[in-house]
Short mmCIF file of C-alpha atoms in Angstrom, two decimals:
data_model
loop_
_atom_site.label_atom_id
_atom_site.label_comp_id
_atom_site.label_asym_id
_atom_site.label_seq_id
_atom_site.Cartn_x
_atom_site.Cartn_y
_atom_site.Cartn_z
CA UNK A 1 70.71 133.97 118.87
CA UNK A 2 72.92 132.96 115.95
CA UNK A 3 75.13 135.94 116.37
CA UNK A 4 78.03 136.98 118.50
CA UNK A 5 79.58 140.30 117.64
CA UNK A 6 83.01 140.44 119.19
CA UNK A 7 84.01 144.04 119.97
CA UNK A 8 86.85 145.23 117.75
CA UNK A 9 89.95 145.74 119.81
CA UNK A 10 91.80 148.53 118.07
CA UNK A 11 94.24 148.92 120.92
CA UNK A 12 98.01 148.83 120.80
CA UNK A 13 98.44 145.07 120.85
CA UNK A 14 96.11 144.62 117.93
CA UNK A 15 97.81 147.34 115.88
CA UNK A 16 101.24 145.95 116.62
CA UNK A 17 100.16 142.49 115.54
CA UNK A 18 98.67 143.72 112.28
CA UNK A 19 101.75 145.84 111.59
CA UNK A 20 103.99 142.87 112.23
CA UNK A 21 101.92 140.67 109.92
CA UNK A 22 101.99 143.33 107.23
CA UNK A 23 105.74 143.90 107.40
CA UNK A 24 107.19 140.51 108.25
CA UNK A 25 104.40 137.94 107.99
CA UNK A 26 106.05 136.40 104.92
CA UNK A 27 108.96 135.27 107.09
CA UNK A 28 106.68 133.05 109.13
CA UNK A 29 104.06 132.22 106.47
CA UNK A 30 103.95 130.87 102.94
CA UNK A 31 103.34 133.44 100.25
CA UNK A 32 100.59 133.42 97.64
CA UNK A 33 98.62 130.64 99.32
CA UNK A 34 95.82 130.68 101.86
CA UNK A 35 93.01 128.50 103.18
CA UNK A 36 89.29 129.27 103.37
CA UNK A 37 86.77 127.24 105.32
CA UNK A 38 83.11 126.79 104.52
CA UNK A 39 81.64 125.75 107.86
CA UNK A 40 78.14 124.32 107.56
CA UNK A 41 75.70 123.94 110.43
CA UNK A 42 72.02 122.98 110.50
CA UNK A 43 69.50 124.72 112.72
CA UNK A 44 65.80 125.53 112.65
CA UNK A 45 65.39 123.70 109.37
CA UNK A 46 68.04 125.84 107.68
CA UNK A 47 71.47 124.98 106.33
CA UNK A 48 73.76 127.68 107.65
CA UNK A 49 77.28 128.85 106.95
CA UNK A 50 79.56 130.73 109.34
CA UNK A 51 80.80 134.11 108.05
CA UNK A 52 82.95 136.95 109.31
CA UNK A 53 82.17 140.64 108.89
CA UNK A 54 85.16 142.29 107.23
CA UNK A 55 86.53 145.31 109.12
CA UNK A 56 85.55 148.71 107.70
CA UNK A 57 83.41 147.10 105.05
CA UNK A 58 79.88 145.99 104.32
CA UNK A 59 81.24 142.70 103.01
CA UNK A 60 81.31 139.34 104.69
CA UNK A 61 84.04 136.74 104.31
CA UNK A 62 84.73 133.09 104.92
CA UNK A 63 86.91 132.22 107.90
CA UNK A 64 90.34 131.82 106.41
CA UNK A 65 94.00 132.21 107.10
CA UNK A 66 97.59 131.92 106.02
CA UNK A 67 99.79 128.86 106.15
CA UNK A 68 102.63 128.84 108.66
CA UNK A 69 106.07 127.99 107.28
CA UNK A 70 106.19 124.84 109.40
CA UNK A 71 102.52 124.00 109.22
CA UNK A 72 100.87 121.36 107.00
CA UNK A 73 98.16 123.04 104.97
CA UNK A 74 95.49 120.81 106.54
CA UNK A 75 96.71 121.99 109.95
CA UNK A 76 96.21 125.60 108.89
CA UNK A 77 92.59 124.87 107.97
CA UNK A 78 92.06 123.08 111.28
CA UNK A 79 93.56 126.00 113.18
CA UNK A 80 91.18 128.42 111.45
CA UNK A 81 88.21 126.17 112.20
CA UNK A 82 89.19 125.88 115.86
CA UNK A 83 89.83 129.59 116.29
CA UNK A 84 86.52 130.60 114.70
CA UNK A 85 84.28 127.91 116.22
CA UNK A 86 86.00 126.65 119.36
CA UNK A 87 85.70 123.13 117.94
CA UNK A 88 88.53 120.70 117.43
CA UNK A 89 88.67 117.19 115.95
CA UNK A 90 86.22 118.13 113.24
CA UNK A 91 86.70 116.48 109.87
CA UNK A 92 87.67 119.09 107.30
CA UNK A 93 87.59 118.15 103.67
CA UNK A 94 89.57 119.89 100.92
CA UNK A 95 87.16 120.31 98.05
CA UNK A 96 88.74 122.67 95.51
CA UNK A 97 91.51 125.14 94.86
CA UNK A 98 90.53 128.65 93.81
CA UNK A 99 93.43 129.93 91.79
CA UNK A 100 92.10 132.36 89.23
CA UNK A 101 94.56 135.16 88.49
CA UNK A 102 91.81 137.74 88.97
CA UNK A 103 90.94 136.95 92.60
CA UNK A 104 93.20 139.60 94.17
CA UNK A 105 92.84 140.59 97.80
CA UNK A 106 94.73 143.80 97.33
CA UNK A 107 91.90 146.33 97.37
CA UNK A 108 90.21 145.03 100.51
CA UNK A 109 93.45 144.64 102.44
CA UNK A 110 94.70 148.11 101.47
CA UNK A 111 91.45 149.60 102.73
CA UNK A 112 91.60 147.82 106.11
CA UNK A 113 95.24 148.75 106.62
CA UNK A 114 94.80 152.37 105.65
CA UNK A 115 91.82 152.66 108.00
CA UNK A 116 93.98 151.35 110.82
CA UNK A 117 96.62 153.87 109.84
CA UNK A 118 99.21 151.47 108.45
CA UNK A 119 100.76 152.75 105.26
CA UNK A 120 103.08 151.18 102.77
CA UNK A 121 102.92 150.13 99.17
CA UNK A 122 104.60 146.79 99.36
CA UNK A 123 103.60 143.84 101.45
CA UNK A 124 103.17 140.11 100.83
CA UNK A 125 99.55 140.72 101.91
CA UNK A 126 98.91 142.66 98.70
CA UNK A 127 100.12 139.84 96.51
CA UNK A 128 97.89 137.36 94.72
CA UNK A 129 96.60 134.44 96.80
CA UNK A 130 95.58 131.02 95.60
CA UNK A 131 93.24 129.65 98.24
CA UNK A 132 92.47 126.05 99.16
CA UNK A 133 88.77 125.56 99.94
CA UNK A 134 87.87 123.26 102.85
CA UNK A 135 84.46 122.42 104.18
CA UNK A 136 83.28 121.10 107.51
CA UNK A 137 79.95 119.97 108.91
CA UNK A 138 79.62 121.02 112.53
CA UNK A 139 77.13 120.81 115.36
CA UNK A 140 75.50 124.23 115.28
CA UNK A 141 74.77 124.26 119.01
CA UNK A 142 78.36 123.54 120.00
CA UNK A 143 79.89 126.40 118.03
CA UNK A 144 81.11 129.55 119.75
CA UNK A 145 81.66 131.96 116.84
CA UNK A 146 84.68 134.25 117.20
CA UNK A 147 86.06 137.03 114.99
CA UNK A 148 89.62 137.39 113.82
CA UNK A 149 91.97 140.36 113.27
CA UNK A 150 90.30 141.41 110.05
CA UNK A 151 86.70 141.14 111.18
CA UNK A 152 84.27 142.79 113.55
CA UNK A 153 81.80 139.94 113.92
CA UNK A 154 81.10 136.31 113.26
CA UNK A 155 77.60 135.08 112.36
CA UNK A 156 75.64 132.21 110.90
CA UNK A 157 73.80 132.84 107.63
CA UNK A 158 71.25 130.79 105.76
CA UNK A 159 73.27 129.40 102.84
CA UNK A 160 70.46 130.41 100.49
CA UNK A 161 70.37 134.01 101.78
CA UNK A 162 73.98 135.13 101.87
CA UNK A 163 74.92 138.75 102.52
CA UNK A 164 77.26 140.69 100.21
CA UNK A 165 80.46 138.65 100.10
CA UNK A 166 84.10 139.61 99.69
CA UNK A 167 85.99 138.68 96.55
CA UNK A 168 84.91 135.27 95.19
CA UNK A 169 83.73 133.96 98.56
CA UNK A 170 80.16 133.57 97.28
CA UNK A 171 81.52 131.26 94.56
CA UNK A 172 83.48 129.28 97.15
CA UNK A 173 80.31 128.74 99.20
CA UNK A 174 78.37 127.71 96.07
CA UNK A 175 81.06 125.21 95.08
CA UNK A 176 81.16 123.78 98.62
CA UNK A 177 77.40 123.31 98.49
CA UNK A 178 77.71 121.56 95.09
CA UNK A 179 80.30 119.30 96.63
CA UNK A 180 78.17 118.56 99.69
CA UNK A 181 75.18 117.67 97.46
CA UNK A 182 77.34 115.41 95.39
CA UNK A 183 78.63 113.75 98.57
CA UNK A 184 75.06 112.81 99.52
CA UNK A 185 75.16 110.23 96.72
CA UNK A 186 77.81 108.11 98.31
CA UNK A 187 78.53 109.31 101.86
CA UNK A 188 76.23 109.39 104.85
CA UNK A 189 75.50 112.89 106.13
CA UNK A 190 73.96 113.99 109.38
CA UNK A 191 76.21 112.86 112.19
CA UNK A 192 77.50 116.34 113.02
CA UNK A 193 74.51 118.21 111.69
CA UNK A 194 71.67 116.57 113.64
CA UNK A 195 71.22 116.03 117.38
CA UNK A 196 72.17 112.56 118.66
CA UNK A 197 68.61 111.29 118.26
CA UNK A 198 66.30 112.50 115.53
CA UNK A 199 63.15 111.52 113.70
CA UNK A 200 62.84 110.36 110.11
CA UNK A 201 61.12 113.64 109.08
CA UNK A 202 64.02 115.58 110.64
CA UNK A 203 66.58 113.54 108.69
CA UNK A 204 64.57 113.99 105.50
CA UNK A 205 64.38 117.73 106.12
CA UNK A 206 68.19 117.86 106.38
CA UNK A 207 68.56 116.12 103.01
CA UNK A 208 65.92 118.34 101.43
CA UNK A 209 67.58 121.48 102.76
CA UNK A 210 70.98 120.48 101.39
CA UNK A 211 69.54 119.42 98.04
CA UNK A 212 67.25 122.43 97.80
CA UNK A 213 64.29 120.27 96.71
CA UNK A 214 61.55 118.08 98.20
CA UNK A 215 61.87 114.32 98.39
CA UNK A 216 59.19 111.66 98.42
CA UNK A 217 58.68 110.55 102.03
CA UNK A 218 58.29 106.81 101.44
CA UNK A 219 61.04 106.62 98.87
CA UNK A 220 63.46 108.47 101.14
CA UNK A 221 62.65 106.25 104.14
CA UNK A 222 63.04 103.05 102.11
CA UNK A 223 66.39 104.12 100.66
CA UNK A 224 67.95 105.50 103.84
CA UNK A 225 66.90 102.45 105.86
CA UNK A 226 68.33 100.27 103.09
CA UNK A 227 71.79 101.69 103.68
CA UNK A 228 71.75 100.18 107.17
CA UNK A 229 73.33 103.05 109.10
CA UNK A 230 70.29 103.84 111.28
CA UNK A 231 69.09 102.32 114.53
CA UNK A 232 65.45 102.87 115.47
CA UNK A 233 64.95 103.57 119.17
CA UNK A 234 61.87 102.45 121.14
CA UNK A 235 61.24 106.05 122.09
CA UNK A 236 58.88 108.31 120.14
CA UNK A 237 59.04 112.06 119.87
CA UNK A 238 56.87 113.32 122.74
CA UNK A 239 54.28 116.05 122.85
CA UNK A 240 52.73 114.93 119.62
CA UNK A 241 49.77 112.80 118.68
CA UNK A 242 49.71 109.00 118.96
CA UNK A 243 51.24 109.02 115.50
CA UNK A 244 54.41 110.65 116.87
CA UNK A 245 57.47 109.52 114.89
CA UNK A 246 60.08 107.22 116.35
CA UNK A 247 63.52 108.48 117.20
CA UNK A 248 66.54 107.17 115.31
CA UNK A 249 70.25 107.20 116.00
CA UNK A 250 73.15 106.62 113.65
CA UNK A 251 74.89 103.29 114.08
CA UNK A 252 78.28 104.99 114.30
CA UNK A 253 80.30 101.89 113.47
CA UNK A 254 78.35 101.35 110.25
CA UNK A 255 78.26 105.09 109.61
CA UNK A 256 82.06 105.27 109.70
CA UNK A 257 82.32 102.23 107.45
CA UNK A 258 79.96 103.83 104.92
CA UNK A 259 82.02 107.05 105.10
CA UNK A 260 85.12 105.13 104.12
CA UNK A 261 83.80 102.71 101.53
CA UNK A 262 80.99 104.74 100.03
CA UNK A 263 77.44 103.52 99.74
CA UNK A 264 75.97 104.27 96.29
CA UNK A 265 72.91 106.14 97.51
CA UNK A 266 71.01 107.80 94.67
CA UNK A 267 68.04 109.92 95.73
CA UNK B 1 108.38 102.40 71.95
CA UNK B 2 106.96 104.11 75.03
CA UNK B 3 110.02 106.22 75.44
CA UNK B 4 111.48 109.33 73.99
CA UNK B 5 114.68 110.51 75.59
CA UNK B 6 115.21 114.13 74.67
CA UNK B 7 118.93 114.98 74.62
CA UNK B 8 119.85 117.38 77.43
CA UNK B 9 120.77 120.73 76.02
CA UNK B 10 123.28 122.10 78.44
CA UNK B 11 124.25 124.92 76.13
CA UNK B 12 124.27 128.62 76.87
CA UNK B 13 120.58 129.27 76.28
CA UNK B 14 119.58 126.55 78.68
CA UNK B 15 121.98 127.75 81.37
CA UNK B 16 120.83 131.33 80.99
CA UNK B 17 117.20 130.29 81.31
CA UNK B 18 117.84 128.25 84.45
CA UNK B 19 119.93 131.05 85.96
CA UNK B 20 117.17 133.53 85.23
CA UNK B 21 114.55 131.25 86.80
CA UNK B 22 116.74 130.74 89.84
CA UNK B 23 117.45 134.45 90.37
CA UNK B 24 114.30 136.20 89.25
CA UNK B 25 111.62 133.55 88.65
CA UNK B 26 109.68 134.81 91.67
CA UNK B 27 109.00 138.07 89.85
CA UNK B 28 107.05 136.26 87.16
CA UNK B 29 105.72 133.32 89.20
CA UNK B 30 103.81 132.75 92.42
CA UNK B 31 105.89 131.56 95.32
CA UNK B 32 105.35 128.46 97.42
CA UNK B 33 102.83 126.95 95.05
CA UNK B 34 103.18 124.58 92.13
CA UNK B 35 101.15 122.13 90.05
CA UNK B 36 101.83 118.45 89.37
CA UNK B 37 100.04 116.40 86.75
CA UNK B 38 99.34 112.67 86.88
CA UNK B 39 98.82 111.83 83.20
CA UNK B 40 97.24 108.42 82.71
CA UNK B 41 97.24 106.47 79.46
CA UNK B 42 96.17 102.91 78.63
CA UNK B 43 98.19 100.68 76.33
CA UNK B 44 98.84 96.98 75.92
CA UNK B 45 96.51 96.16 78.76
CA UNK B 46 98.43 98.38 81.17
CA UNK B 47 97.48 101.59 82.93
CA UNK B 48 100.42 103.91 82.42
CA UNK B 49 101.60 107.19 83.86
CA UNK B 50 103.91 109.72 82.19
CA UNK B 51 107.07 110.53 84.16
CA UNK B 52 110.16 112.70 83.73
CA UNK B 53 113.71 111.63 84.57
CA UNK B 54 115.16 114.22 86.93
CA UNK B 55 118.48 115.69 85.77
CA UNK B 56 121.58 114.30 87.50
CA UNK B 57 119.49 111.87 89.51
CA UNK B 58 118.16 108.35 89.48
CA UNK B 59 114.76 109.68 90.45
CA UNK B 60 111.72 110.22 88.31
CA UNK B 61 109.18 112.99 88.74
CA UNK B 62 105.68 113.97 87.71
CA UNK B 63 105.37 116.63 85.03
CA UNK B 64 104.87 119.81 86.98
CA UNK B 65 105.47 123.50 86.96
CA UNK B 66 105.14 126.88 88.55
CA UNK B 67 102.21 129.26 88.32
CA UNK B 68 102.68 132.45 86.31
CA UNK B 69 101.75 135.69 88.08
CA UNK B 70 98.99 136.31 85.55
CA UNK B 71 97.99 132.71 85.02
CA UNK B 72 94.99 130.88 86.49
CA UNK B 73 96.22 127.80 88.30
CA UNK B 74 94.17 125.55 85.99
CA UNK B 75 95.93 127.21 83.04
CA UNK B 76 99.32 126.34 84.55
CA UNK B 77 98.33 122.69 84.75
CA UNK B 78 97.08 122.77 81.16
CA UNK B 79 100.31 124.37 80.00
CA UNK B 80 102.34 121.62 81.70
CA UNK B 81 100.16 118.94 80.12
CA UNK B 82 100.48 120.49 76.68
CA UNK B 83 104.24 120.99 76.93
CA UNK B 84 104.86 117.42 78.08
CA UNK B 85 102.38 115.60 75.83
CA UNK B 86 101.71 117.88 72.85
CA UNK B 87 97.99 117.55 73.66
CA UNK B 88 95.60 120.41 74.25
CA UNK B 89 91.92 120.53 75.16
CA UNK B 90 92.31 117.63 77.55
CA UNK B 91 90.17 117.66 80.66
CA UNK B 92 92.35 118.07 83.73
CA UNK B 93 90.83 117.47 87.11
CA UNK B 94 92.17 118.90 90.39
CA UNK B 95 92.07 116.03 92.85
CA UNK B 96 94.03 117.06 95.94
CA UNK B 97 96.45 119.56 97.40
CA UNK B 98 99.70 118.21 98.81
CA UNK B 99 100.73 120.70 101.44
CA UNK B 100 102.67 118.83 104.10
CA UNK B 101 105.39 120.99 105.66
CA UNK B 102 107.93 118.22 105.14
CA UNK B 103 107.73 117.98 101.35
CA UNK B 104 110.67 120.29 100.59
CA UNK B 105 112.23 120.41 97.13
CA UNK B 106 115.39 122.03 98.39
CA UNK B 107 117.78 119.06 98.27
CA UNK B 108 116.95 117.96 94.74
CA UNK B 109 116.98 121.49 93.32
CA UNK B 110 120.29 122.36 94.99
CA UNK B 111 121.87 119.28 93.45
CA UNK B 112 120.67 120.06 89.94
CA UNK B 113 121.76 123.67 90.17
CA UNK B 114 125.17 122.89 91.59
CA UNK B 115 125.75 120.30 88.84
CA UNK B 116 124.95 122.97 86.26
CA UNK B 117 127.37 125.27 88.04
CA UNK B 118 124.86 127.72 89.47
CA UNK B 119 125.66 128.66 93.02
CA UNK B 120 123.78 130.64 95.57
CA UNK B 121 122.17 129.99 98.89
CA UNK B 122 118.96 131.88 98.47
CA UNK B 123 116.36 131.40 95.81
CA UNK B 124 112.58 131.10 95.76
CA UNK B 125 113.22 127.67 94.22
CA UNK B 126 114.58 126.41 97.54
CA UNK B 127 111.48 127.45 99.44
CA UNK B 128 108.68 125.12 100.44
CA UNK B 129 106.09 124.34 97.75
CA UNK B 130 102.49 123.35 98.23
CA UNK B 131 101.49 121.51 95.09
CA UNK B 132 98.07 121.11 93.52
CA UNK B 133 97.59 117.62 92.05
CA UNK B 134 95.76 117.33 88.74
CA UNK B 135 95.04 114.22 86.76
CA UNK B 136 94.23 113.66 83.12
CA UNK B 137 93.22 110.66 81.03
CA UNK B 138 94.83 110.84 77.61
CA UNK B 139 95.00 108.84 74.41
CA UNK B 140 98.31 107.03 74.74
CA UNK B 141 98.92 106.89 70.99
CA UNK B 142 98.48 110.63 70.50
CA UNK B 143 101.03 111.66 73.13
CA UNK B 144 104.46 112.94 72.12
CA UNK B 145 106.39 112.88 75.42
CA UNK B 146 108.81 115.79 75.90
CA UNK B 147 111.24 116.64 78.72
CA UNK B 148 111.51 119.96 80.48
CA UNK B 149 114.43 122.01 81.87
CA UNK B 150 114.90 119.80 84.88
CA UNK B 151 114.70 116.43 83.16
CA UNK B 152 116.63 114.31 80.71
CA UNK B 153 113.80 112.11 79.49
CA UNK B 154 110.08 111.52 79.47
CA UNK B 155 108.61 108.01 79.59
CA UNK B 156 105.48 106.02 80.26
CA UNK B 157 105.52 103.64 83.24
CA UNK B 158 103.11 100.96 84.32
CA UNK B 159 101.33 102.57 87.28
CA UNK B 160 101.86 99.38 89.28
CA UNK B 161 105.61 99.30 88.57
CA UNK B 162 106.85 102.78 89.24
CA UNK B 163 110.56 103.61 89.32
CA UNK B 164 112.19 105.44 92.24
CA UNK B 165 110.26 108.69 92.54
CA UNK B 166 111.26 112.16 93.69
CA UNK B 167 109.90 113.58 96.92
CA UNK B 168 106.28 112.50 97.53
CA UNK B 169 105.49 111.95 93.87
CA UNK B 170 104.78 108.25 94.48
CA UNK B 171 102.11 109.30 96.99
CA UNK B 172 100.64 111.75 94.49
CA UNK B 173 100.34 108.97 91.89
CA UNK B 174 98.75 106.63 94.45
CA UNK B 175 96.21 109.27 95.48
CA UNK B 176 95.38 110.01 91.84
CA UNK B 177 94.77 106.31 91.27
CA UNK B 178 92.51 106.18 94.36
CA UNK B 179 90.61 109.11 92.96
CA UNK B 180 90.30 107.54 89.52
CA UNK B 181 88.97 104.30 91.06
CA UNK B 182 86.48 106.23 93.08
CA UNK B 183 85.39 108.10 89.95
CA UNK B 184 84.49 104.78 88.30
CA UNK B 185 81.51 104.59 90.65
CA UNK B 186 79.76 107.59 89.21
CA UNK B 187 81.54 108.79 86.08
CA UNK B 188 82.00 107.00 82.77
CA UNK B 189 85.65 106.27 81.94
CA UNK B 190 87.21 105.21 78.68
CA UNK B 191 86.60 107.94 76.14
CA UNK B 192 90.21 109.14 76.08
CA UNK B 193 91.75 105.86 77.16
CA UNK B 194 90.35 103.47 74.54
CA UNK B 195 90.39 103.68 70.74
CA UNK B 196 87.22 105.02 69.12
CA UNK B 197 85.77 101.54 68.74
CA UNK B 198 86.45 98.75 71.18
CA UNK B 199 85.08 95.40 72.29
CA UNK B 200 83.36 94.60 75.56
CA UNK B 201 86.37 92.54 76.77
CA UNK B 202 88.64 95.54 76.05
CA UNK B 203 86.40 97.85 78.05
CA UNK B 204 86.26 95.34 80.90
CA UNK B 205 90.05 95.02 80.84
CA UNK B 206 90.35 98.81 81.24
CA UNK B 207 88.09 98.74 84.31
CA UNK B 208 89.95 95.76 85.76
CA UNK B 209 93.31 97.43 85.23
CA UNK B 210 92.22 100.61 86.96
CA UNK B 211 90.60 98.72 89.83
CA UNK B 212 93.44 96.24 90.13
CA UNK B 213 91.03 93.28 90.37
CA UNK B 214 89.02 90.96 88.12
CA UNK B 215 85.35 91.52 87.43
CA UNK B 216 82.64 89.04 86.55
CA UNK B 217 82.11 89.19 82.77
CA UNK B 218 78.31 88.94 82.72
CA UNK B 219 77.80 91.25 85.63
CA UNK B 220 80.08 93.87 84.11
CA UNK B 221 78.35 93.71 80.72
CA UNK B 222 74.89 93.95 82.27
CA UNK B 223 75.82 96.95 84.40
CA UNK B 224 77.73 98.91 81.80
CA UNK B 225 75.02 98.39 79.18
CA UNK B 226 72.47 99.47 81.78
CA UNK B 227 74.09 102.89 82.01
CA UNK B 228 73.14 103.50 78.36
CA UNK B 229 76.34 105.20 77.20
CA UNK B 230 77.38 102.51 74.67
CA UNK B 231 76.36 101.95 71.07
CA UNK B 232 76.90 98.48 69.62
CA UNK B 233 78.18 98.52 66.04
CA UNK B 234 77.27 95.89 63.45
CA UNK B 235 80.96 95.22 62.96
CA UNK B 236 82.79 92.44 64.79
CA UNK B 237 86.46 92.32 65.65
CA UNK B 238 88.08 90.60 62.66
CA UNK B 239 90.71 87.89 62.50
CA UNK B 240 89.06 85.90 65.22
CA UNK B 241 86.64 82.98 65.30
CA UNK B 242 82.95 83.27 64.48
CA UNK B 243 82.50 84.15 68.10
CA UNK B 244 84.45 87.37 67.57
CA UNK B 245 83.12 90.11 69.86
CA UNK B 246 81.17 93.07 68.51
CA UNK B 247 82.67 96.52 68.49
CA UNK B 248 81.17 99.26 70.62
CA UNK B 249 81.44 103.04 70.58
CA UNK B 250 80.58 105.54 73.26
CA UNK B 251 77.43 107.52 72.64
CA UNK B 252 79.25 110.80 73.25
CA UNK B 253 76.15 112.85 73.93
CA UNK B 254 75.01 110.43 76.65
CA UNK B 255 78.60 110.03 77.84
CA UNK B 256 78.92 113.78 78.40
CA UNK B 257 75.58 113.85 80.17
CA UNK B 258 76.68 111.03 82.50
CA UNK B 259 79.95 112.88 83.15
CA UNK B 260 78.00 115.90 84.32
CA UNK B 261 75.16 114.35 86.26
CA UNK B 262 76.84 111.18 87.55
CA UNK B 263 75.46 107.72 87.04
CA UNK B 264 75.59 105.68 90.28
CA UNK B 265 77.53 102.74 88.87
CA UNK B 266 78.63 100.32 91.57
CA UNK B 267 80.82 97.44 90.38
#
């Protein structure tokens, strides 16, 4: 259900494209710099992250890419997000640059290329890459996961149960999660992660899942209502007892305002 | 007083070094990526930023540099900070990546090189650079400003009265200031910007200068004391009336703790 394995096309077109990228990609792309996207979704009470299965490897990787010579770096991240999820107009936030000298891609890339039958010692692809980490919060149900050239599948994983990750991608996910938690203190969260209408327990569950700890029900309700970004609907969640919880919606005008000006929300 | 113009050494050593950087710098440095540092200091009631005068130009620039092949990107930023200020062990914070396709360095670099008498159409130095913005808060009085290869002077400027800046460096300063203001909401500020002991009006003035607006005296005092990072000394500021304000110090243990865990401080 969370998974869509795209069959690996190892035909001529694919090989030609990889060969071209290997040999002359540096003419159309910046060298030594890449983008990686941590794409969060929320489903079944779990915070999930979208990962790609690296070709010829047991490792998984973040959706990422190179930066076109004429492309703003934010555009590169948006392109990656769109290609891997089918979504556009999603707010992507730079959160950190990963530029340690030791994070070389060489070994993994050499393996993939040699498996495909492309040989050669020198390529810009074997050089060191500094990567810019972006994160996005997306509507899980709207995403159509899709692999790229270097992967054989694209799947959602529980952020607390990651598979074996390539390079420092586990660190990048951990840092994105730190950043998201920190954001909870001053930015509203939920608009892309929850359905349009949701109950207070569902909203609390989202916060608890991101924070990785339980929150006091009354305290949470008092604080989140105090921020003034929620509208309570007349409708209650059906199929439950007479104590069924009311539905809420975000007041999107106030939500956007709180996104811009911050809201000092300490849980 | 804020200024130290280092005489431009256009001798043989300098020329050889520039020529070497121009021709073969890409062998020892990453391509297409650089660092730029916004170094803030506080003096005479002004928030200041350290700038370099570009060679053969009326423009000023942020202290910046390239990333060595074997150097973590954070190390590059620290090296730049140390070379330009003489300070080490200063906390530098990445705040944003500036990666617009249009921010080319080509024109400025060509001019400098042609003035020095170095010709050549192709060099990694003329390529596009994505730059990682760092900012630091430093003790103004401890800084010994020093120029680099591409500059003829190094000076402090009031952040609200910047000179004509190179490329998008004015935008980088503005974004760093935004970031610093935002930081005031959850991180303590002042430890590197104020002398070891200071009065409440001096601390308030620092906050007002960063925010660019006046604050209510009583409200400020109540809130900042509420955070619990200040120790009041028995000593009062001398040379003033009997109403002379008390000196304060930061409680550095609590200050560090607030830096790490945040403090939800809304002014």
